[in-house]
Short mmCIF file of C-alpha atoms and ligand atoms in Angstrom, two decimals:
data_model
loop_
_atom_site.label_atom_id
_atom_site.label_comp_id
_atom_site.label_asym_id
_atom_site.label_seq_id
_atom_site.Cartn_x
_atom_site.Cartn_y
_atom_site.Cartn_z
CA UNK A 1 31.24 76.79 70.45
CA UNK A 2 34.60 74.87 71.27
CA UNK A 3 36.03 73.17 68.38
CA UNK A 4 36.71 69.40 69.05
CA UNK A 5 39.63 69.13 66.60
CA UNK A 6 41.34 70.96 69.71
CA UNK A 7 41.17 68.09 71.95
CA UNK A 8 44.59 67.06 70.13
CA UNK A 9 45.89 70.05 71.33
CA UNK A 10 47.65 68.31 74.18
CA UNK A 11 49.18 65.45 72.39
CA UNK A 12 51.54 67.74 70.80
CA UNK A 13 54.35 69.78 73.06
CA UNK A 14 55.61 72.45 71.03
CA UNK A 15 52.15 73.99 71.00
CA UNK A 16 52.61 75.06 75.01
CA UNK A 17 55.09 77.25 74.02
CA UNK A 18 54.66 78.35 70.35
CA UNK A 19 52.40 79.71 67.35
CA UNK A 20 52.87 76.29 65.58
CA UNK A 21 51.54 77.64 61.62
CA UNK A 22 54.24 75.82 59.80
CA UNK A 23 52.87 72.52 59.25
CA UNK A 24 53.15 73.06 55.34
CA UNK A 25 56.79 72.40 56.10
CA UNK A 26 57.28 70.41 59.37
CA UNK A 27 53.79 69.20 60.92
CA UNK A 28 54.07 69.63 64.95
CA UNK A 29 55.55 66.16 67.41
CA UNK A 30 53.03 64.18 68.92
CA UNK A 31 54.04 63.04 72.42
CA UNK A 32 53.57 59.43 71.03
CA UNK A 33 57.14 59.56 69.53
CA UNK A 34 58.99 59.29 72.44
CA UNK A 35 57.42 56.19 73.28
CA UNK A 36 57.81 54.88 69.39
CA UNK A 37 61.59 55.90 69.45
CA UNK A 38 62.10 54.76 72.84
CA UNK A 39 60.47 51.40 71.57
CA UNK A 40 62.90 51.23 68.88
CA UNK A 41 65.70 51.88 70.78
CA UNK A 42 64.75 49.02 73.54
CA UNK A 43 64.23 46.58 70.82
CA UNK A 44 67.50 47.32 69.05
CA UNK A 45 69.35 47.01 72.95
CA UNK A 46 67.74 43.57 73.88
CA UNK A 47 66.94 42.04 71.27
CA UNK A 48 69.81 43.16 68.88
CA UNK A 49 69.98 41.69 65.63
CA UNK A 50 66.48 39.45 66.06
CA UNK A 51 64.48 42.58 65.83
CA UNK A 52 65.41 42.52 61.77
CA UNK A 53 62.58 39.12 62.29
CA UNK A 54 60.73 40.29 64.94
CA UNK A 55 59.19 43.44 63.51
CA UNK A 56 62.16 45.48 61.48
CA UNK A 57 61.90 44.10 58.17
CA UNK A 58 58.04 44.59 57.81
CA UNK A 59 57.93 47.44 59.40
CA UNK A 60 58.12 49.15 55.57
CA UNK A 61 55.00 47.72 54.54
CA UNK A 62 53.24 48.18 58.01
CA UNK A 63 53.70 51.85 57.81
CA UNK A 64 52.64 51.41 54.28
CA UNK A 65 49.74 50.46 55.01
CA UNK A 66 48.74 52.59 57.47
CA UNK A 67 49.32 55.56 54.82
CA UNK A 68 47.70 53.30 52.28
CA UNK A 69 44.41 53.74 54.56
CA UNK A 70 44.80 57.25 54.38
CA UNK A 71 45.05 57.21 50.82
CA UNK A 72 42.35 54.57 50.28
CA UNK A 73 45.11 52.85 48.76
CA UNK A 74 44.71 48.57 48.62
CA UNK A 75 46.75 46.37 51.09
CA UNK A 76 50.34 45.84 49.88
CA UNK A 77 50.24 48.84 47.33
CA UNK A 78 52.28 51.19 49.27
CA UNK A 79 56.06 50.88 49.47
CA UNK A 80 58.19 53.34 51.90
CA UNK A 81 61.56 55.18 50.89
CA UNK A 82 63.25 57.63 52.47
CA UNK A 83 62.14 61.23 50.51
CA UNK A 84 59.87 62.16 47.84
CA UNK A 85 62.98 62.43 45.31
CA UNK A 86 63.90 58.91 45.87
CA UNK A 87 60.30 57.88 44.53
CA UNK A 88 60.69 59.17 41.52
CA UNK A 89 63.78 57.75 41.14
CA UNK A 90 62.10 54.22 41.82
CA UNK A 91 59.50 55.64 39.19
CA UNK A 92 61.88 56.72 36.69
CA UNK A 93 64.02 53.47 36.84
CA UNK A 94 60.50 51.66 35.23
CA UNK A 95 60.59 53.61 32.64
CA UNK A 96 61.89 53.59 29.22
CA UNK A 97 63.20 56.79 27.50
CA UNK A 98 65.01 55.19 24.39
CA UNK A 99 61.63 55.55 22.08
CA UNK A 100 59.85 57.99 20.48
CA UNK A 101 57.40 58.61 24.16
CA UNK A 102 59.90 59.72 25.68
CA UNK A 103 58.24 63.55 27.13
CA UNK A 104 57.97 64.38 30.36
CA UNK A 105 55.27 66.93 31.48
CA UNK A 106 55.00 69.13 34.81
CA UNK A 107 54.50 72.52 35.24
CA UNK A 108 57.22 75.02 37.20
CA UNK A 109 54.95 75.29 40.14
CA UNK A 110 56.01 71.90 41.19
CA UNK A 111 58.40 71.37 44.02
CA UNK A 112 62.76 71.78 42.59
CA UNK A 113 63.40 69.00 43.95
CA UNK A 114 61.02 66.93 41.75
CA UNK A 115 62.36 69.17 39.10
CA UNK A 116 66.03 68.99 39.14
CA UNK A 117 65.08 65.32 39.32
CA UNK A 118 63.60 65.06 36.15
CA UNK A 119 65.39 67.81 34.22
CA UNK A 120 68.73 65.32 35.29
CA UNK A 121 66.47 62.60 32.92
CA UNK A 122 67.49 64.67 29.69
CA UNK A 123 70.80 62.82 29.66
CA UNK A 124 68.77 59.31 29.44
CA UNK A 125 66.74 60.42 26.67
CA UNK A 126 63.68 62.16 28.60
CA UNK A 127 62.27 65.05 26.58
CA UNK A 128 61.12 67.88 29.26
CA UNK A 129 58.10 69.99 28.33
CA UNK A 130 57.59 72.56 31.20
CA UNK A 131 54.26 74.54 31.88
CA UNK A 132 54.78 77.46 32.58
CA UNK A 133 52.45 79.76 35.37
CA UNK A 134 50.39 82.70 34.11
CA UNK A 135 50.17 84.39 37.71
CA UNK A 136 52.65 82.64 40.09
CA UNK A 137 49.39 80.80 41.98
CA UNK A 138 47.56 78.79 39.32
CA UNK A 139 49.00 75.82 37.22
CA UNK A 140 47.64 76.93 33.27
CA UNK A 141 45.37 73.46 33.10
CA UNK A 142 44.60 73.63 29.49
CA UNK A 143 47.55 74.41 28.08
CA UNK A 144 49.43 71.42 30.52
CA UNK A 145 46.38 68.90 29.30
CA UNK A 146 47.39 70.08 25.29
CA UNK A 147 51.07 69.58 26.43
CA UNK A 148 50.11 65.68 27.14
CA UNK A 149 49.80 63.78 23.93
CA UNK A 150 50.67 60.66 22.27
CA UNK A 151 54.69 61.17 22.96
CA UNK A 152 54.16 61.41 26.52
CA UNK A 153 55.28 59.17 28.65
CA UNK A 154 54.69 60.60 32.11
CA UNK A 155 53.33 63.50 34.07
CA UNK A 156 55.12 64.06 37.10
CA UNK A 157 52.39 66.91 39.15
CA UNK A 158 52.16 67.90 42.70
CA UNK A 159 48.49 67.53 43.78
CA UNK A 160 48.66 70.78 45.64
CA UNK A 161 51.45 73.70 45.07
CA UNK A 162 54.03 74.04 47.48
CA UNK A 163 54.05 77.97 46.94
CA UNK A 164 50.65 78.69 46.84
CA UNK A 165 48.26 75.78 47.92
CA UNK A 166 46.44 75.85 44.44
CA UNK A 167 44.99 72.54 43.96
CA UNK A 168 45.95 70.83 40.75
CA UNK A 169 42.97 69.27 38.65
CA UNK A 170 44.00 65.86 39.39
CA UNK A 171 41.00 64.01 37.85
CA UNK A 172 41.68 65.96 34.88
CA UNK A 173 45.19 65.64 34.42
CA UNK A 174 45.45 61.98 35.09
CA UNK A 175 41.82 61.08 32.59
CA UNK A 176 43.95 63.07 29.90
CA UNK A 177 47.05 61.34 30.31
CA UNK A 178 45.99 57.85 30.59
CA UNK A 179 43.61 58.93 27.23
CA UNK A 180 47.16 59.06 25.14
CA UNK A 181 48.58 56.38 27.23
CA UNK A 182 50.82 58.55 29.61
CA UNK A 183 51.52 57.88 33.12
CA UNK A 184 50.87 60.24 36.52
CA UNK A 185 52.77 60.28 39.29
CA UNK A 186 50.87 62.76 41.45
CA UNK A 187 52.84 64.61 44.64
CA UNK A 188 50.56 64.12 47.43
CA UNK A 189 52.88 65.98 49.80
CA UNK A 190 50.80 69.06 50.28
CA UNK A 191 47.76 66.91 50.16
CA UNK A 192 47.25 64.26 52.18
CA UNK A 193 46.72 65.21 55.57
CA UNK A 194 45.12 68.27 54.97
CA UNK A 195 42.33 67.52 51.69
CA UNK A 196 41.23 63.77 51.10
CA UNK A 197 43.14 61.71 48.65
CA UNK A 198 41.57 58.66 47.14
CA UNK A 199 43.84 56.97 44.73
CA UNK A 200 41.41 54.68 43.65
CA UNK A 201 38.92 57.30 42.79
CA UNK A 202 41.59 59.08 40.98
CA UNK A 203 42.53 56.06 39.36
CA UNK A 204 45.82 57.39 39.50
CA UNK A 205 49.26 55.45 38.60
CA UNK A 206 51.64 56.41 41.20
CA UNK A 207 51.24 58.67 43.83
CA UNK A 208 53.91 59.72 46.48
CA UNK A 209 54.84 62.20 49.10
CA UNK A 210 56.20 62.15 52.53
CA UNK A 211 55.10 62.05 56.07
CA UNK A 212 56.97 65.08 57.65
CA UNK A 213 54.47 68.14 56.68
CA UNK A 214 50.55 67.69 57.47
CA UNK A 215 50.85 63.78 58.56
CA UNK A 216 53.26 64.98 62.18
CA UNK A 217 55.44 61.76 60.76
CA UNK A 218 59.03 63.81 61.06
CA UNK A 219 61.66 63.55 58.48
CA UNK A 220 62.98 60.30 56.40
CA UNK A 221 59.65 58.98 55.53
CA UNK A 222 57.93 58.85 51.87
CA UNK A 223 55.63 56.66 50.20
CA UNK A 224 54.77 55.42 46.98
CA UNK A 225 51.63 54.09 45.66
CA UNK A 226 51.97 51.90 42.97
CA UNK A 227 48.68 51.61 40.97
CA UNK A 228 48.22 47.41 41.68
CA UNK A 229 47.82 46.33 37.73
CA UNK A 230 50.95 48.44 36.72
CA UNK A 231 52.93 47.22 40.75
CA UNK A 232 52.69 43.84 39.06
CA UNK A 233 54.17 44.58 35.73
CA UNK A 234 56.72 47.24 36.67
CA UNK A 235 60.25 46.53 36.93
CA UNK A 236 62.59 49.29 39.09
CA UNK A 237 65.89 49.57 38.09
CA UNK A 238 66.43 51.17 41.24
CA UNK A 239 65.91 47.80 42.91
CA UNK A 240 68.12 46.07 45.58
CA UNK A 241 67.83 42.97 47.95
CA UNK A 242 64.64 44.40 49.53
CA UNK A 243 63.21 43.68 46.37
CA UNK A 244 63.86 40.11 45.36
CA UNK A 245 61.74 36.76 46.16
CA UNK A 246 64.14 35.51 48.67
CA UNK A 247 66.48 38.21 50.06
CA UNK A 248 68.04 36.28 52.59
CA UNK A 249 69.36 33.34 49.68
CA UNK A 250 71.54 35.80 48.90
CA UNK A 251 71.57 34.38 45.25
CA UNK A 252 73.95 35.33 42.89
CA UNK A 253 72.84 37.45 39.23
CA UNK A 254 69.88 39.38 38.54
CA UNK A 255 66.96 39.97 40.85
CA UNK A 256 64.16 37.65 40.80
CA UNK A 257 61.25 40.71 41.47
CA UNK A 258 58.70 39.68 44.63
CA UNK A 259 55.49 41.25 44.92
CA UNK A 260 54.41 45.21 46.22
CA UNK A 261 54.96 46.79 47.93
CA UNK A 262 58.86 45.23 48.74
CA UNK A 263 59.14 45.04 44.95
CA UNK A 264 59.70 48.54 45.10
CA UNK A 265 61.40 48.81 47.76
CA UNK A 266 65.43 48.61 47.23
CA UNK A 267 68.28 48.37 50.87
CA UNK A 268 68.54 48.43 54.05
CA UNK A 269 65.08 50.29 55.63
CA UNK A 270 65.32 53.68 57.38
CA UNK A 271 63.96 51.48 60.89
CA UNK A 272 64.28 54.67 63.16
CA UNK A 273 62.51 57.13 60.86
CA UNK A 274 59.63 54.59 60.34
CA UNK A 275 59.06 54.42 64.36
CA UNK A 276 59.25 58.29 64.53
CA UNK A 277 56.02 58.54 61.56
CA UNK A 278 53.86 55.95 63.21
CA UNK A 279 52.33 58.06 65.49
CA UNK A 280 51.40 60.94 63.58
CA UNK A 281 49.64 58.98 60.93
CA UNK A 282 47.48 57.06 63.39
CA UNK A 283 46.37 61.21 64.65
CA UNK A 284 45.58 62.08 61.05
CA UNK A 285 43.74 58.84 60.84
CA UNK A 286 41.72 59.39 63.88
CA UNK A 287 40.89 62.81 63.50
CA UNK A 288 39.74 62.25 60.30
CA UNK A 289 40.87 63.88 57.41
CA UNK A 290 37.04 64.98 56.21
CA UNK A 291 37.26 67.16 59.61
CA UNK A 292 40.67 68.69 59.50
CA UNK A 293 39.74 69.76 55.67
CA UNK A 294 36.39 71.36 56.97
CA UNK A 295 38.43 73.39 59.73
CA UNK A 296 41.27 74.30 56.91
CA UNK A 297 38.45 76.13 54.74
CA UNK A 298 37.47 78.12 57.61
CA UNK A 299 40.78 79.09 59.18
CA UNK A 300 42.65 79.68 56.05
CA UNK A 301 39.38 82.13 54.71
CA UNK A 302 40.15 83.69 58.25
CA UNK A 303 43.87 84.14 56.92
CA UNK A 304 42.51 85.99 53.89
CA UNK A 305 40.13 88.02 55.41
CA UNK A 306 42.32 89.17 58.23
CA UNK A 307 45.16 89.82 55.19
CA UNK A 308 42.51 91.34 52.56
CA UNK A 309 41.23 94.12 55.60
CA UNK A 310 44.97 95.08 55.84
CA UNK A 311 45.18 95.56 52.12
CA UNK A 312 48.30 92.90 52.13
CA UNK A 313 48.70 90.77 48.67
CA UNK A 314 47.75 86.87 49.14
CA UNK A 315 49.18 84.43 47.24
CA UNK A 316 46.57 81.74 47.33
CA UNK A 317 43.58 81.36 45.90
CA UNK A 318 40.45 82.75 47.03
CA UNK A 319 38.45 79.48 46.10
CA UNK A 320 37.96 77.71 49.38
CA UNK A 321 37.85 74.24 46.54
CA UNK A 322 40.79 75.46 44.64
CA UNK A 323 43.01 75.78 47.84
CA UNK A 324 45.19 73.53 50.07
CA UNK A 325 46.18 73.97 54.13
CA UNK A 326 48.66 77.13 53.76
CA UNK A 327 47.74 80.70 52.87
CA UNK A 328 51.15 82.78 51.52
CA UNK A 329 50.93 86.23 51.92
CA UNK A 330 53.09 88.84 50.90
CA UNK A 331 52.91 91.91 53.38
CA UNK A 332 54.86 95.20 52.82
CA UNK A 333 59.50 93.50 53.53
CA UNK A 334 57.62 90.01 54.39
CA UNK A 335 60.64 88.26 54.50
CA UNK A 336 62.01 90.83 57.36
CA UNK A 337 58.42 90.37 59.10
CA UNK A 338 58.77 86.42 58.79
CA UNK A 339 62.33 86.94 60.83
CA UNK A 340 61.02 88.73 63.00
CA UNK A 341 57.73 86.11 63.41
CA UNK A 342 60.25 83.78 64.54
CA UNK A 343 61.75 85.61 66.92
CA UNK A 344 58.38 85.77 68.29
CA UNK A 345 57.90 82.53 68.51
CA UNK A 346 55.37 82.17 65.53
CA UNK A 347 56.89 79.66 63.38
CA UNK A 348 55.69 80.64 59.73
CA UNK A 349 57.98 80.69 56.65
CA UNK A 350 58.79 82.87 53.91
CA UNK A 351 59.47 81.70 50.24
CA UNK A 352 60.27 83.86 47.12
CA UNK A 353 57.03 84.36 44.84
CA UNK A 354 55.06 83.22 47.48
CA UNK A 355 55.82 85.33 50.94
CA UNK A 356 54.91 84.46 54.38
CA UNK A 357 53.13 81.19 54.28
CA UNK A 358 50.76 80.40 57.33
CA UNK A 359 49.33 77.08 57.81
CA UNK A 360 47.02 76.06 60.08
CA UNK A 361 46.42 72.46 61.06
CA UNK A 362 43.91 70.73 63.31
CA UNK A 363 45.51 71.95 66.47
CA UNK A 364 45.51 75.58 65.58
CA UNK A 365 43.15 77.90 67.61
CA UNK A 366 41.53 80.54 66.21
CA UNK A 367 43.20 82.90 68.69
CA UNK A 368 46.60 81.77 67.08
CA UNK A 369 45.65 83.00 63.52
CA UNK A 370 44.16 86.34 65.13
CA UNK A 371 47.38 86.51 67.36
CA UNK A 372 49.82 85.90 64.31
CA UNK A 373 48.43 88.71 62.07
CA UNK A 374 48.24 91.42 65.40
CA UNK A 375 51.96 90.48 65.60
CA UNK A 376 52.67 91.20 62.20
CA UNK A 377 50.60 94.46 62.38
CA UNK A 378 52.70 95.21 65.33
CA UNK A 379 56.29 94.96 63.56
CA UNK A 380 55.42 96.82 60.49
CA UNK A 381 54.08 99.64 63.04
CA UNK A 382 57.46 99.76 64.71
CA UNK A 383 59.67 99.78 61.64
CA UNK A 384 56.93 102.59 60.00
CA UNK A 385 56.72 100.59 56.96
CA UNK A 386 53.29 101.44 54.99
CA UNK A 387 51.02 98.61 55.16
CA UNK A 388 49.61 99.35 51.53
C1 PLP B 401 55.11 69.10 46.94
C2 PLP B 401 56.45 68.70 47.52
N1 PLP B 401 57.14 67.67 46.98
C3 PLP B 401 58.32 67.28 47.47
C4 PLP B 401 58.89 67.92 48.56
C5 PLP B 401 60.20 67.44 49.12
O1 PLP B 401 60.77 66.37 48.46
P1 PLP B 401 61.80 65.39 49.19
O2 PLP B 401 60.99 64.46 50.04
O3 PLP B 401 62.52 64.70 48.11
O4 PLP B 401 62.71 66.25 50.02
C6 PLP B 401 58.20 69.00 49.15
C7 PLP B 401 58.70 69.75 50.32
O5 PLP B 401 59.59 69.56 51.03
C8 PLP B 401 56.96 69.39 48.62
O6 PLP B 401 56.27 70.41 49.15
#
């Protein structure tokens, strides 16, 4: 039976020509953003410095929005910033690390970058307690739930793991944390797009990630959900003209905070970058993020089986509920097989720990998946490495 997720096929060139499974790290162009930058680009050559009034300046909170439908996120409770790092700053800056809650909890399965981020806290009084993995796939989610007590002032967790598509206990983690009075900021970057998010369900207090991976947006666009109780309360110190009641007074002295989502929101908008993500978040929308999960189950179990009859190691779990969009398996010299993938023409990638990671999206044919592993069967017979 044909698979009607396929009927996007077309909207996206790259896939004419190539084995697209690397959406985990840069989800495939849709046609629409030549158009979108073209737009851009007209509006900036005609209309010049009017387009800041005409559309510019809201375009954060548009685009916002549109996420915040993916996210079942309110109206106004999504702000947009330029990377996922840059959200926790905006985070971070709300927070107070001069008391005695002053931990910060993750676990080392969460992406550097949000690391290093918080690690650099340390020298503002932030006391990081790290989780550590048992097995290089799982997050331990007892022993980071004991971890969050009464000193803990926020939980910075990536909803799904960027190595190995495990998929944290979110419910879990956040009901714990807001038990002692902690805060959450959950990384939806490996999520949304590929399993539904619901904020509200989660009741979580921040939640961020950007639009480059599973959403098709292409680089310099994140958002960050700002729970709307707490977007009311919060003050960034990360804050900038963007942010006050009247930017264009220009006033002189400290800012005067508006509303969410500009209230979290700091200079000058990334205008190009927010044309370039508008199409592939309308795709996600319309295809429906219920569907593309139901097709992820069944192509990434296909991964596993096709891996498990080779005898190869995979580094993902075997759960179909416990696991995200990518499968990472680690064949006999993987990262020399990844190289040679892209030679080929298969984009994959290949990370340390994890191996060759293969992720299939809602465009992805079966044959692709089949065609993939045969070509990986095919180097390791020519270099006479053992396949067990
Ligand atoms: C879970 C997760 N968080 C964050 C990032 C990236 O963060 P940033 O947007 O700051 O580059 C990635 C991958 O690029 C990721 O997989």
């Amino acid at each position: 039976m044909q698979d009607p997720l396929l009927r996007y096929r077309s909207e996206f060139p790259i896939l004419e020509r190539t084995n697209y499974l690397i959406s985990n790290s840069l989800g495939a162009m849709p046609r629409g953003v030549y158009a979108s930058l073209k737009n851009y680009a007209d509006t900036w050559a005609t209309r010049g410095v009017r387009a800041w009034e005409e559309g510019w300046w809201m375009l954060g909170a548009e685009v916002g929005d549109e996420l915040g439908a993916l996210l079942n996120a309110p109206k106004s409770s999504v702000s947009t910033h330029q990377n996922v790092t840059t959200c926790q700053a905006v985070v971070a800056s709300c927070l107070d690390f001069s008391g005695k809650r002053n931990k910060v909890v993750y676990t080392d399965m969460n992406f550097p970058s949000v690391m290093y981020f918080w690690e650099a806290q340390r020298a503002r009084g932030a006391r990081v307690h790290m989780v550590k993995t048992d097995d290089g796939i799982t997050v331990p989610t007892g022993r980071l739930l004991d971890a969050i007590d009464e000193q803990t002032l926020v939980v910075p967790i990536s909803h799904v793991i960027f190595r190995s598509a495990y998929i944290n206990d979110a419910k879990a983690i956040i009901e714990k944390a807001h038990r002692v009075g902690a805060y959450v900021v959950l990384d939806t970057f490996q999520s949304l797009g590929t399993i539904p998010v619901d904020v509200q369900a989660l009741n979580v207090d921040f939640a961020c990630g950007g639009v480059l991976k599973w959403l098709c947006g292409g680089p310099g666009v994140a958002y960050l959900y700002v729970r709307p109780d707490l977007g009311q309360k919060l003050e960034p110190r990360l804050t900038g003209w963007a942010a006050h009641q009247q930017p264009f007074n220009f006033e002189v002295g400290p800012i005067r905070y508006t509303d969410p989502p500009f209230r979290f929101m700091n200079g000058t908008p990334h205008t190009p970058s927010l044309h370039s993500a508008r199409p592939g978040i309308k795709i996600i929308g319309d295809v429906g993020v219920e569907s593309i999960r139901e097709k992820s189950k069944r192509q990434t179990a296909k991964l596993i089986e096709l891996a498990d009859q080779r005898g190869w190691r995979v580094n993902t779990p075997r759960v179909p509920e416990k696991r995200g969009g990518t499968v990472a398996i680690d064949m006999p010299d993987s990262q020399e097989v990844c190289r040679e993938l892209l030679r080929r023409d298969i984009l994959v990638d290949w990370r340390p720990q994890a191996g060759v990671r293969m992720s299939p999206h809602f465009y992805t044919t079966d044959e692709e998946l089949e065609a993939a592993i045969g070509a990986v069967d095919e180097i390791l017979k020519n270099r006479s490495v053992p396949t067990r």
